Coordinates of C-alpha atoms in Angstrom, one line a residue:
M1 CA 14.5 37.3 -21.6
H2 CA 12.6 35.2 -23.2
L3 CA 10.3 32.8 -21.3
A4 CA 11.8 30.1 -23.9
Y5 CA 15.2 30.4 -22.8
P6 CA 14.6 28.8 -19.0
A7 CA 11.9 26.6 -19.4
V8 CA 14.6 24.6 -22.3
L9 CA 16.7 24.6 -20.0
S10 CA 14.6 23.2 -17.3
A11 CA 13.1 20.5 -19.8
L12 CA 16.9 19.5 -20.7
L13 CA 18.2 19.0 -16.8
F14 CA 15.0 17.4 -15.7
C15 CA 14.9 15.1 -18.7
T16 CA 19.0 14.6 -17.5
G17 CA 17.4 13.7 -14.0
L18 CA 15.0 11.7 -14.9
Y19 CA 17.6 9.3 -16.9
G20 CA 19.8 9.1 -14.2
V21 CA 17.2 8.1 -11.6
L22 CA 16.0 5.0 -14.4
A23 CA 19.2 3.9 -15.7
R24 CA 22.0 4.1 -12.5
R25 CA 22.4 1.5 -10.1
N26 CA 24.5 3.5 -7.1
A27 CA 21.9 4.8 -4.6
I28 CA 23.7 8.1 -4.2
L29 CA 23.7 9.1 -7.8
V30 CA 20.0 8.2 -7.9
L31 CA 19.6 10.6 -5.1
M32 CA 21.5 13.1 -7.2
S33 CA 19.4 12.7 -10.1
V34 CA 16.1 13.5 -8.2
E35 CA 18.2 16.7 -6.7
L36 CA 19.2 17.6 -10.4
M37 CA 15.2 17.3 -11.6
L38 CA 14.0 19.4 -8.5
N39 CA 16.4 22.0 -9.5
A40 CA 15.1 22.2 -12.6
V41 CA 11.6 22.2 -10.9
N42 CA 12.8 25.4 -9.1
L43 CA 13.9 26.9 -12.3
N44 CA 10.6 26.8 -13.0
L45 CA 9.2 28.2 -10.6
V46 CA 11.4 31.3 -10.8
A47 CA 11.4 32.0 -14.3
F48 CA 7.7 32.1 -14.5
D49 CA 7.1 33.4 -11.5
V50 CA 9.6 36.5 -13.2
W51 CA 8.2 36.5 -16.4
L52 CA 4.5 36.6 -14.6
S53 CA 5.3 39.0 -12.6
K54 CA 6.2 41.8 -15.7
T55 CA 3.0 41.5 -16.4
A56 CA 1.1 42.1 -12.8
Q57 CA 1.5 45.5 -10.6
D58 CA 1.8 44.2 -7.2
T59 CA 3.2 40.6 -7.0
L60 CA 3.8 37.8 -4.8
H61 CA 6.3 36.6 -5.9
S62 CA 4.9 33.2 -5.1
G63 CA 6.7 31.4 -7.5
Q64 CA 10.1 32.8 -5.3
A65 CA 8.6 31.4 -1.9
L66 CA 7.9 27.8 -3.5
T67 CA 11.4 27.4 -4.3
L68 CA 12.3 28.6 -1.1
F69 CA 10.3 25.8 0.4
T70 CA 11.4 23.2 -2.4
I71 CA 15.1 23.6 -1.7
A72 CA 14.4 23.6 2.1
I73 CA 12.7 20.1 1.3
A74 CA 15.7 19.0 -1.0
A75 CA 17.6 19.3 1.6
A76 CA 15.8 17.4 4.2
E77 CA 14.7 14.5 1.3
I78 CA 18.5 14.7 0.9
G79 CA 20.0 14.2 4.2
I80 CA 17.4 11.4 5.4
G81 CA 18.0 9.5 2.3
L82 CA 21.8 9.9 2.5
A83 CA 21.6 8.6 5.9
I84 CA 19.5 5.5 5.1
V85 CA 21.8 4.6 2.2
L86 CA 25.2 4.6 4.5
A87 CA 22.9 2.8 7.0
V88 CA 21.9 0.1 4.2
H89 CA 25.8 0.2 3.3
R90 CA 26.9 -0.2 7.0
N91 CA 24.8 -3.6 6.5
R92 CA 24.8 -5.0 3.2
G93 CA 28.2 -3.5 2.1
T94 CA 26.8 -2.3 -1.4
A95 CA 24.5 0.6 -2.4
D96 CA 24.0 -1.2 -5.3
I97 CA 20.0 -0.7 -6.0
D98 CA 20.0 -4.0 -8.0
K99 CA 21.0 -6.1 -4.8
L100 CA 19.6 -4.3 -2.1
R101 CA 15.9 -4.7 -4.5
D102 CA 14.7 -7.7 -1.3
T103 CA 16.0 -6.2 1.3
A104 CA 12.9 -7.0 3.3
E105 CA 13.5 -10.6 2.6
G106 CA 15.8 -12.9 3.1
P107 CA 17.7 -15.7 2.7
D108 CA 15.4 -19.0 3.2
T109 CA 17.7 -20.5 6.5
D110 CA 14.9 -21.8 8.8
G111 CA 15.9 -26.2 7.6
P112 CA 13.3 -28.0 6.7
D113 CA 9.8 -27.0 6.4
D114 CA 7.1 -28.7 9.2
G115 CA 4.1 -27.2 8.2
P116 CA 1.9 -25.8 5.2
D117 CA 3.6 -23.2 3.2
D118 CA 2.2 -19.8 3.2
D119 CA -0.7 -20.2 1.2
G120 CA -1.8 -23.2 2.9
S121 CA -0.6 -26.1 1.0
D122 CA 2.3 -28.4 2.4
S123 CA 4.3 -28.4 -0.8
D124 CA 7.6 -29.3 -1.7
G125 CA 9.0 -26.2 -3.2
P126 CA 11.9 -24.6 -2.7
G127 CA 13.3 -24.6 0.8
S128 CA 11.2 -27.3 1.7
G129 CA 13.8 -29.8 2.6
G130 CA 15.0 -31.4 0.2
P131 CA 13.7 -35.3 -0.6
E132 CA 14.6 -36.9 2.4
A133 CA 12.0 -34.5 4.3
A134 CA 9.3 -35.0 1.5
A135 CA 10.0 -38.8 2.2
A136 CA 9.8 -38.5 6.0
R137 CA 6.7 -36.2 5.9
P138 CA 3.9 -38.9 5.3
V139 CA 5.0 -40.8 8.4
E140 CA 4.9 -37.2 10.2
K141 CA 1.4 -36.6 9.1
A142 CA 0.7 -40.5 10.1
E143 CA 2.1 -40.0 13.5
A144 CA -0.2 -36.4 13.9
T145 CA -3.2 -38.6 12.9
A146 CA -2.9 -41.5 15.1

């Protein structure tokens, strides 16, 4: 068998997995697409190992050994990734990646801003308490200096 057949199949599988990673919104489908990409790499490793073993007399089958390591790492990655997705789904109620983009930052529920912003300025940006807090702020500054 020619090397071109498994190489073309591997390229098609990898491109399908890449499209799935870039276009999907569901985290589980993204993990399945990553697994598809890893399987394309495994197919390439085994195909090149078989192709190179025909030319060498004593082979180590290093492509097949790397494939076994890749399968073990992929299984661990899928297990941990699925556990993370399930934990996020329990907490947030969705596995949609676009809705989970700002998981580290929650909504600003602190109320009026009593101090300087993150950049050190005391601006009236979003979350600063509205016009009532802005009108009361000069009085607070005057009281603080007296």
